[in-house]
Coordinates of C-alpha atoms in Angstrom, one line a residue:
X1 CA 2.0 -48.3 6.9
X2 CA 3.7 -45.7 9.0
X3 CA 1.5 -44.3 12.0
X4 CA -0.4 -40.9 11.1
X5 CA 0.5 -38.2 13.2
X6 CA -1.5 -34.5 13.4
X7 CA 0.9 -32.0 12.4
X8 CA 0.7 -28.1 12.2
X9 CA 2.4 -25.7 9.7
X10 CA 3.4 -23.0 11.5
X11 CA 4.9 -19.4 10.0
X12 CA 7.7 -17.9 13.0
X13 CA 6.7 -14.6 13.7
X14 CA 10.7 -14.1 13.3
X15 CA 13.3 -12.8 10.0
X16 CA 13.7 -15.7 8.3
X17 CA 15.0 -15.7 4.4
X18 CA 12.1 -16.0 1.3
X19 CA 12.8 -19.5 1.2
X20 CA 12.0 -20.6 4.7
X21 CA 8.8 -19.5 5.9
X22 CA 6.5 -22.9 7.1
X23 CA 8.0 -25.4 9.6
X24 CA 5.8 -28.6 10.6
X25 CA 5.2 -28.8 14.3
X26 CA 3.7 -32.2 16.1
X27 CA 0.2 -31.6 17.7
X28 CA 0.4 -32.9 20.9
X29 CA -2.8 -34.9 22.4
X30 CA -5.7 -32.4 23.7
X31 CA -5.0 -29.5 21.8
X32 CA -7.3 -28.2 19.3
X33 CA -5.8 -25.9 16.5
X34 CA -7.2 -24.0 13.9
X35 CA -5.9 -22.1 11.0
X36 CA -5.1 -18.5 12.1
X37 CA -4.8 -19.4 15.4
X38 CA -1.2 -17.8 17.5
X39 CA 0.5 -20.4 19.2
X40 CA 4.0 -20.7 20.7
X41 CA 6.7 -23.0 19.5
X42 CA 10.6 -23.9 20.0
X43 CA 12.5 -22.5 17.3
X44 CA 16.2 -22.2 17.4
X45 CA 16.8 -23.0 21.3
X46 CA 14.1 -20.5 22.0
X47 CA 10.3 -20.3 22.1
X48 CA 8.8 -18.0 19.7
X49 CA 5.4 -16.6 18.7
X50 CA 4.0 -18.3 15.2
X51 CA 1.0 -18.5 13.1
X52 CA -0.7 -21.7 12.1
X53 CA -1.8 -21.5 8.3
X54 CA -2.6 -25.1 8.2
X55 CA -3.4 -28.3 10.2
X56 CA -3.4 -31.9 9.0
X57 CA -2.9 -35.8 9.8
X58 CA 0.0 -37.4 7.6
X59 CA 2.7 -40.0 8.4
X60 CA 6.3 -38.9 9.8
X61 CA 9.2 -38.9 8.1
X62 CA 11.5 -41.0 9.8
X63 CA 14.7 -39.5 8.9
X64 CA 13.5 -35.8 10.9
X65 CA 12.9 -35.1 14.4
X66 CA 9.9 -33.3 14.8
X67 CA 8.9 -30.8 18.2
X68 CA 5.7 -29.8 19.4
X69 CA 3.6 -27.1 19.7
X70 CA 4.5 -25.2 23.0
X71 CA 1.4 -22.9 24.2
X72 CA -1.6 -22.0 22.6
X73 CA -2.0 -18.0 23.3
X74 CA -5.1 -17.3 21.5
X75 CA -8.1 -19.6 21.5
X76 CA -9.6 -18.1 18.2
X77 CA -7.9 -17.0 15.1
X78 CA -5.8 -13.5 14.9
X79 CA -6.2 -13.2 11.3
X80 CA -9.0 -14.1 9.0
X81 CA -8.9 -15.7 5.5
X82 CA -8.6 -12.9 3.0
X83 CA -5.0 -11.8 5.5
X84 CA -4.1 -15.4 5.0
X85 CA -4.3 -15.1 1.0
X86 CA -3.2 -11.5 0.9
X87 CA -0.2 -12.3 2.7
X88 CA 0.3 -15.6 0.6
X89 CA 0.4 -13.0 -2.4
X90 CA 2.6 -10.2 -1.2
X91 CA 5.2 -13.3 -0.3
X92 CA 5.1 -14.6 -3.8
X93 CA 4.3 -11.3 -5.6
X94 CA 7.8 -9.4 -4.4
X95 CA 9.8 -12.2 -3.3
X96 CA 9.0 -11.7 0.4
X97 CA 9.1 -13.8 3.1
X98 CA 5.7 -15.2 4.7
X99 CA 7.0 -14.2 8.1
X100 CA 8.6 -11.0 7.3
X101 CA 5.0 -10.2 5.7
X102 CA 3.1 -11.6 8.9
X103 CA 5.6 -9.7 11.8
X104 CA 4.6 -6.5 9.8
X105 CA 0.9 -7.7 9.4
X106 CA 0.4 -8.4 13.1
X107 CA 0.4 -6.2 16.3
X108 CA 3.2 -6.4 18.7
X109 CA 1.0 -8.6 21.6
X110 CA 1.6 -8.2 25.1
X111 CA 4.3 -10.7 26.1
X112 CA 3.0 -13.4 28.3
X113 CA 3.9 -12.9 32.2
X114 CA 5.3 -16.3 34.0
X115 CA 5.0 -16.7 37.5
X116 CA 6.6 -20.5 37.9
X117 CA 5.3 -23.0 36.2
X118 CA 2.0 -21.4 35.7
X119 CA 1.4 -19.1 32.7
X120 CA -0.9 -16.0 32.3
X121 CA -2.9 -16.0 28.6
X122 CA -3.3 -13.7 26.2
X123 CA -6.8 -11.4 26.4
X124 CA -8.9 -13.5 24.7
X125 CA -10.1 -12.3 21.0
X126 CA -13.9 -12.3 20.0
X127 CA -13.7 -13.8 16.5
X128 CA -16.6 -13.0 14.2
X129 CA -19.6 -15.5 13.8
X130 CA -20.8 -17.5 11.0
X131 CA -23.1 -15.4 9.9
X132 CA -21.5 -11.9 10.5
X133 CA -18.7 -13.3 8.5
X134 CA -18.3 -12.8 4.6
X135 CA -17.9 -15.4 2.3
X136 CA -14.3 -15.3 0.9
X137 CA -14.5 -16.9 -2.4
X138 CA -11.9 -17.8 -5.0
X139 CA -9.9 -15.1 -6.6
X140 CA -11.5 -13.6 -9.8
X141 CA -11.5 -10.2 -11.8
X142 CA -11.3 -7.6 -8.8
X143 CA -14.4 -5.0 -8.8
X144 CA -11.8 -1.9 -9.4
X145 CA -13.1 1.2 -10.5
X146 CA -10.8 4.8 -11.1
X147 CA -12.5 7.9 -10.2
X148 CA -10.9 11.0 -11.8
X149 CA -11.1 14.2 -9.6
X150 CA -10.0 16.0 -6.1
X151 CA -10.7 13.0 -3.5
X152 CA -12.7 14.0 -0.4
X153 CA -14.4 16.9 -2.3
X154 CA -18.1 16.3 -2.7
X155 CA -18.2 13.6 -0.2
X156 CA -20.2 11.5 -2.7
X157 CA -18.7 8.6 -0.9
X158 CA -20.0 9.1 2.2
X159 CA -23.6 7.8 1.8
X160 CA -22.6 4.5 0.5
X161 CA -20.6 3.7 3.4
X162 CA -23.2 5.0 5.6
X163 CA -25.2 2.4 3.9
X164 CA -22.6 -0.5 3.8
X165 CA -22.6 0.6 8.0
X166 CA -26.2 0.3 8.7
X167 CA -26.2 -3.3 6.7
X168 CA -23.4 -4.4 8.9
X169 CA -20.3 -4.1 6.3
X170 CA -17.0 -2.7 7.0
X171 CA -15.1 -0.1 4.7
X172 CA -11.7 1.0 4.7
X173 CA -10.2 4.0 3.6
X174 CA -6.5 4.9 2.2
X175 CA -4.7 7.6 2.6
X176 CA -0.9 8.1 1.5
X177 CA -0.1 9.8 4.9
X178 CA -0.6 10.1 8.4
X179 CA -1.5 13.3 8.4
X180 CA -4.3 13.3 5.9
X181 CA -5.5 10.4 7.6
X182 CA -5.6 12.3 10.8
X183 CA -7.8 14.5 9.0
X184 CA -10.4 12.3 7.3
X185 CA -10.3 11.0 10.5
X186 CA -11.6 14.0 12.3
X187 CA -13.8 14.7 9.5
X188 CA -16.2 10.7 9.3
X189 CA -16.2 10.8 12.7
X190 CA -18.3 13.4 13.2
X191 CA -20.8 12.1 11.0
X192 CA -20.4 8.0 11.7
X193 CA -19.2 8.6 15.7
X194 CA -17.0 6.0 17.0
X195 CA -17.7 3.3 14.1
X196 CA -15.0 5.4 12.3
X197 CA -11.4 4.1 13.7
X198 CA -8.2 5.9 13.0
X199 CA -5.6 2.6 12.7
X200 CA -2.9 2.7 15.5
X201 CA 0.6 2.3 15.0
X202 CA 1.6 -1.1 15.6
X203 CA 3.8 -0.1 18.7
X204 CA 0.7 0.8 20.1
X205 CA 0.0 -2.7 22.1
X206 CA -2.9 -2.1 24.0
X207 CA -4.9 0.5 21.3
X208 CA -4.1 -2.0 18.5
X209 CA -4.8 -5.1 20.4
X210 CA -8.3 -3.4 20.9
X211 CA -8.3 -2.5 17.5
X212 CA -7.6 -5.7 16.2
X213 CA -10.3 -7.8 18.4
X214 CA -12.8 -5.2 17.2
X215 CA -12.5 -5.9 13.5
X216 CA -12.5 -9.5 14.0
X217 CA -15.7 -9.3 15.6
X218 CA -17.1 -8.5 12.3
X219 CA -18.9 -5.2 13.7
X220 CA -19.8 -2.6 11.4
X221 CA -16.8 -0.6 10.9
X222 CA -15.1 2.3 9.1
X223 CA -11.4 1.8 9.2
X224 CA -9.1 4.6 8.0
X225 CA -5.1 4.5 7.5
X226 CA -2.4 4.7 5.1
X227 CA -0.6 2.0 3.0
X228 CA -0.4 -0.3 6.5
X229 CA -4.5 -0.2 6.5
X230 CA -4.3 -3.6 3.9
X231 CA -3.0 -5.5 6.7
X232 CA -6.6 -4.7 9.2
X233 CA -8.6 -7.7 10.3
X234 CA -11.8 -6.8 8.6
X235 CA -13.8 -10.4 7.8
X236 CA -16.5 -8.2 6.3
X237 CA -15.1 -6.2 4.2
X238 CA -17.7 -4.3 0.8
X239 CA -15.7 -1.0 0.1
X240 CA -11.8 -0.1 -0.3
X241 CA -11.3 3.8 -0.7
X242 CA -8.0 4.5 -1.6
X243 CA -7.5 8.5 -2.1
X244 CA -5.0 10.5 -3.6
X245 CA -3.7 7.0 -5.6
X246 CA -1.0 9.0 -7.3
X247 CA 1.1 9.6 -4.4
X248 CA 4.2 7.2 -4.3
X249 CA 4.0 6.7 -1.1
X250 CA 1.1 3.7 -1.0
X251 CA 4.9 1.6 -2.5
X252 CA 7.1 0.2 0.5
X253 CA 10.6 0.2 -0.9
X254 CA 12.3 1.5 1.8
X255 CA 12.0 -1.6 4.2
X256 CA 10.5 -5.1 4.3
X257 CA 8.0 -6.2 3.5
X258 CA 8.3 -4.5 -0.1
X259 CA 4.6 -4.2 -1.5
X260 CA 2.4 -2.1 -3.2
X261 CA -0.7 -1.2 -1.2
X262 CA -3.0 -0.4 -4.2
X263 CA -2.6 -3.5 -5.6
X264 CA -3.0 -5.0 -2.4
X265 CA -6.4 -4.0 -2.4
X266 CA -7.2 -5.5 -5.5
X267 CA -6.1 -8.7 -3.9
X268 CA -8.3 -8.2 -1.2
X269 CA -11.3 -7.6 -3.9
X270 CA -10.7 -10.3 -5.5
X271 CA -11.0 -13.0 -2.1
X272 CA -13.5 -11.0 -0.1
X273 CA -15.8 -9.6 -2.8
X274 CA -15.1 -6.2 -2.0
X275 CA -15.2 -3.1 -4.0
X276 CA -12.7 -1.3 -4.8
X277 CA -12.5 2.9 -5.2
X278 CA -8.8 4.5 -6.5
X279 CA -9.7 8.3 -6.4
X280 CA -7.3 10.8 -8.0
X281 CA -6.9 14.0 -9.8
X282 CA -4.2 12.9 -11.8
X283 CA -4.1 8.7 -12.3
X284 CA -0.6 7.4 -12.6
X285 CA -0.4 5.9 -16.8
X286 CA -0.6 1.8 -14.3
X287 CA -4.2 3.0 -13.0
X288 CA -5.2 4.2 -16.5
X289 CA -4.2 1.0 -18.2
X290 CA -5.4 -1.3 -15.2
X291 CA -8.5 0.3 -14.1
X292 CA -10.1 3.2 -16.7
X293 CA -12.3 1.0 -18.8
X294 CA -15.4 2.5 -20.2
X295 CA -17.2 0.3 -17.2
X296 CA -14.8 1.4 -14.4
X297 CA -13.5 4.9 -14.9
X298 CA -15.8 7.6 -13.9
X299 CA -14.8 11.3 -15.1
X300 CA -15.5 14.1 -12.5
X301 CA -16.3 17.8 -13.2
X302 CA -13.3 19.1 -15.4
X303 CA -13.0 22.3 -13.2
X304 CA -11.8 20.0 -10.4
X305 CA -8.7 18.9 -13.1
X306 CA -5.5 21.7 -12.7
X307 CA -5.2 23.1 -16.4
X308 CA -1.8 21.8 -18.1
X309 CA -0.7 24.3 -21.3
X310 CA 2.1 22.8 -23.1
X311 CA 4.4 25.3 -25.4
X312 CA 7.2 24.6 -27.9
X313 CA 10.2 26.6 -27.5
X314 CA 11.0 25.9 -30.9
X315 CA 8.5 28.0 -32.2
X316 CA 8.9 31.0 -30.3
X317 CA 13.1 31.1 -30.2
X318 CA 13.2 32.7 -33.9
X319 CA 11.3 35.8 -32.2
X320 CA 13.9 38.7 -31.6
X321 CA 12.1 39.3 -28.2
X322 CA 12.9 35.5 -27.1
X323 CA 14.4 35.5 -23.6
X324 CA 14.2 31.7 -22.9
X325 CA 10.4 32.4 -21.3
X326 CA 7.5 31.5 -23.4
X327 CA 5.0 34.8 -24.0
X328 CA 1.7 32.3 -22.2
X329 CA 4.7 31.9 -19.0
X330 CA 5.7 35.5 -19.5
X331 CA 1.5 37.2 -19.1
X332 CA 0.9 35.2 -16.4
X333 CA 3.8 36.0 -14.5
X334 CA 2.8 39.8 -14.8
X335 CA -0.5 38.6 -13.9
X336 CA 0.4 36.9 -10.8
X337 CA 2.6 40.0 -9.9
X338 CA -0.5 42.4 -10.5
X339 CA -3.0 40.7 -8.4
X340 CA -0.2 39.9 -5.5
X341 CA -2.6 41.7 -3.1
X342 CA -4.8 38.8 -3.9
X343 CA -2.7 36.1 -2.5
X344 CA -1.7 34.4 -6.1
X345 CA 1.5 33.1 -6.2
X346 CA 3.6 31.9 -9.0
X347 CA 6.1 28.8 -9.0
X348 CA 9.1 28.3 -11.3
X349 CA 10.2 24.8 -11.7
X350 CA 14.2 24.4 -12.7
X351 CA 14.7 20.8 -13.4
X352 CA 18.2 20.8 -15.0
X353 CA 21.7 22.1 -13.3
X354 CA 23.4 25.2 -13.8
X355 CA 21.7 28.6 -14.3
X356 CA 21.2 27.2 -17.8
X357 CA 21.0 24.1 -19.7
X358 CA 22.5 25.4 -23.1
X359 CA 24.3 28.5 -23.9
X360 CA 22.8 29.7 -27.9
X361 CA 24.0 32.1 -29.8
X362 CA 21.2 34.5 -30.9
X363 CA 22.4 35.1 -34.6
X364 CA 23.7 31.7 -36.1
X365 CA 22.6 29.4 -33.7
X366 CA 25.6 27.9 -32.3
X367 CA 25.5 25.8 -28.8
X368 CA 28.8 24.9 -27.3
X369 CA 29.3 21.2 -27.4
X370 CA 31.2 18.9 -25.0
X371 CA 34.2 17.3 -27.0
X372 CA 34.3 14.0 -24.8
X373 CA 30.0 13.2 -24.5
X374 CA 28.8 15.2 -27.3
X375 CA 26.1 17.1 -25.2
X376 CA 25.7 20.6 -25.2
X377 CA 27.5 22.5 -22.3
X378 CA 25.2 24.2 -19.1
X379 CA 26.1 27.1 -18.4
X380 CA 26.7 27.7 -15.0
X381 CA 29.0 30.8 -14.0
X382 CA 30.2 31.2 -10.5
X383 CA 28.4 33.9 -8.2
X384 CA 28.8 37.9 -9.1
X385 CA 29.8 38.4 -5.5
X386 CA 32.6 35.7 -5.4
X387 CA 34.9 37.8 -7.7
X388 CA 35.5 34.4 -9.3
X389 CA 36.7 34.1 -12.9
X390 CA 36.6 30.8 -13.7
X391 CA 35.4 28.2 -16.3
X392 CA 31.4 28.9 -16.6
X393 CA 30.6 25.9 -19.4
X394 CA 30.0 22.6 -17.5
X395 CA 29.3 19.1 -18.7
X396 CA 27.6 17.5 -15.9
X397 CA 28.3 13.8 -17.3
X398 CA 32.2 13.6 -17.4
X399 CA 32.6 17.0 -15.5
X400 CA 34.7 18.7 -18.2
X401 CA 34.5 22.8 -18.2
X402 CA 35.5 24.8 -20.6
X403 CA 35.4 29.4 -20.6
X404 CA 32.2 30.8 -23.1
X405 CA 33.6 32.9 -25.7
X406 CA 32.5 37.1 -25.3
X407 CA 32.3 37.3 -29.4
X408 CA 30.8 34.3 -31.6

């Protein structure tokens, strides 16, 4: 039989396409690698920083020529088992690749100073102990529960992770951005002191590399950050807020790695036992259907809820005093205006172009009609103060115009 050779799987810490992500690397005699370990290797006539996701003993093949490891830069691991499987999923979930999801996952380490031959290590990282560590187990039904109401209101939150703190856990919270994290910041930590940690930017070498060797220690900790705060090394992880869960901006579609940070968390449920909070005033229809059942969803004071009042135009247009406002819109408009001293302020929403979508005649009823699409015509006349006479019936699909009649 062929000799058995140790050989590590390492992910480049470079942009590489989906379907290259793993490379097998030879283990050469007296060093000592473990998964989630950062080592250095020779990839494409240079050396470059990669993660090890797995180490075994297997036979060669003979028809490939294999390197070795280079340096070993950090003598425990950088990223702890629920990363590992999280980012795993986001590869397979959108299509991403492992290392694209890792290089956005990981700090930007110091780069190693050489003077000669002789090489200066990384700092080195305190990696949580067996028993601070929690047990990641296999995936099952995340504990996800959708709370309906104004996040950060009551603060009911805050003595459970006061508790989850004093037993030694670690929580983080979600916010959609930078600025609202800045201010729950501000706000926990004047109640939970420095155990509350604002996450740094990943630019930020030497706060986030301080950062990162604090929540693999496994300390109690209170982590707070925007969609980016999935990726934090926290191996005992019992509570995921994630506020305001409406907002758009917990998706990354603008660059790679694509993911979706709410359901992120619910991975991260699911392999560290955690529990999962999605707080909002107004759920997107994905958290109703994923997350409200009678177990999970938990409805808040309706006060907190902003009142919606919906009104058919169809029924009020046959009223001879009809002027294209509704008569609720119209009284609280005058309302608004009456109490101004007060503050109130009112805010008309136009979501169509033109200063009109249809142009109706009052008596029989008739819209003017784009001959080419079929859709009625929005009106849209040029300025009074341009002195322009032109055509003032648009179709805003094939751009035809057309001049409104003065008599029907």
């Amino acid at each position: 039989s062929p000799p058995r050779s140790k050989i590590a799987e390492v992910v480049p810490l470079v942009k590489l396409p989906p379907q290259l992500s793993v490379f097998d690397y030879l283990v050469t005699p007296g060093q000592h690698l473990v998964v989630g370990q950062l080592v250095e290797v020779p990839f494409r006539r240079r050396m470059v920083r990669a993660v090890v996701v797995r180490v075994s003993t297997r036979p060669l093949q003979p028809r490939l020529r294999y390197h070795s490891v280079g340096a070993v830069l950090t003598a425990n691991p950088v990223v702890t088992e629920g990363q590992r499987q999280l980012a795993a999923w986001i590869a397979q979930e959108y299509l991403q690749s492992l290392a694209t999801v890792y290089r956005a996952m990981l700090p930007e380490w110091p780069r190693r100073a050489t003077v000669g031959t002789s090489i200066t290590a990384f700092p080195p990282l305190v990696a949580a102990s067996e028993s601070q560590q929690r047990t990641v187990r296999e995936p099952s039904a995340p504990d996800c529960r959708l709370v309906v109401g104004i996040p950060d209101q009551g603060r009911e939150a805050d003595d459970e992770i006061a508790l989850i703190l004093r037993q030694g856990g670690q929580v983080l919270a979600l916010m959609p951005e930078m600025a609202l994290a800045v201010a729950l910041h501000e706000r926990l930590r004047r109640r939970f002191g420095e155990m509350a940690q604002l996450q740094p930017d990943r630019r930020q070498r030497d706060r986030s590399q301080s950062f990162w060797q604090r929540g693999l220690s496994g300390s109690p900790l209170l982590v707070i950050g925007t969609r980016r705060g999935i990726f934090a090394p926290l191996p005992r992880l019992q509570l995921v807020l994630c506020h305001w869960e409406d907002d758009s901006s917990y998706r990354q579609s603008d660059q790679q790695p694509r993911y979706d940070a709410r359901l992120g968390a619910c991975r991260l449920a699911q392999v560290t036992g955690a529990r999962v909070l999605f707080q909002s005033p107004a759920p997107t229809l994905a958290a109703w259907a994923r997350w409200a059942t009678p177990q999970q969803a938990t409805a808040q004071d309706p006060a907190h809820l902003v009142p919606v009042q919906l009104v058919d135009l169809r029924q009020e247009r046959y009223d001879p005093q009809f002027r294209w406002l509704s008569v609720p819109l119209r009284e609280q408009l005058r309302a608004a205006v009456a109490v101004r001293q007060s503050g109130l302020r009112a805010l008309l929403l136009l979501n169509r172009k033109g200063l009109a979508a249809t142009l109706r005649c009052r008596s029989c009823g008739y819209t003017p009609v784009c001959p080419t699409c079929g859709l009625p015509y929005a009106y849209d006349p040029a300025p009074p103060s341009s002195g322009v006479t032109a055509d003032d019936l648009r179709c805003f699909r094939c751009r035809r115009s057309a001049r409104s009649a003065s008599v029907c």
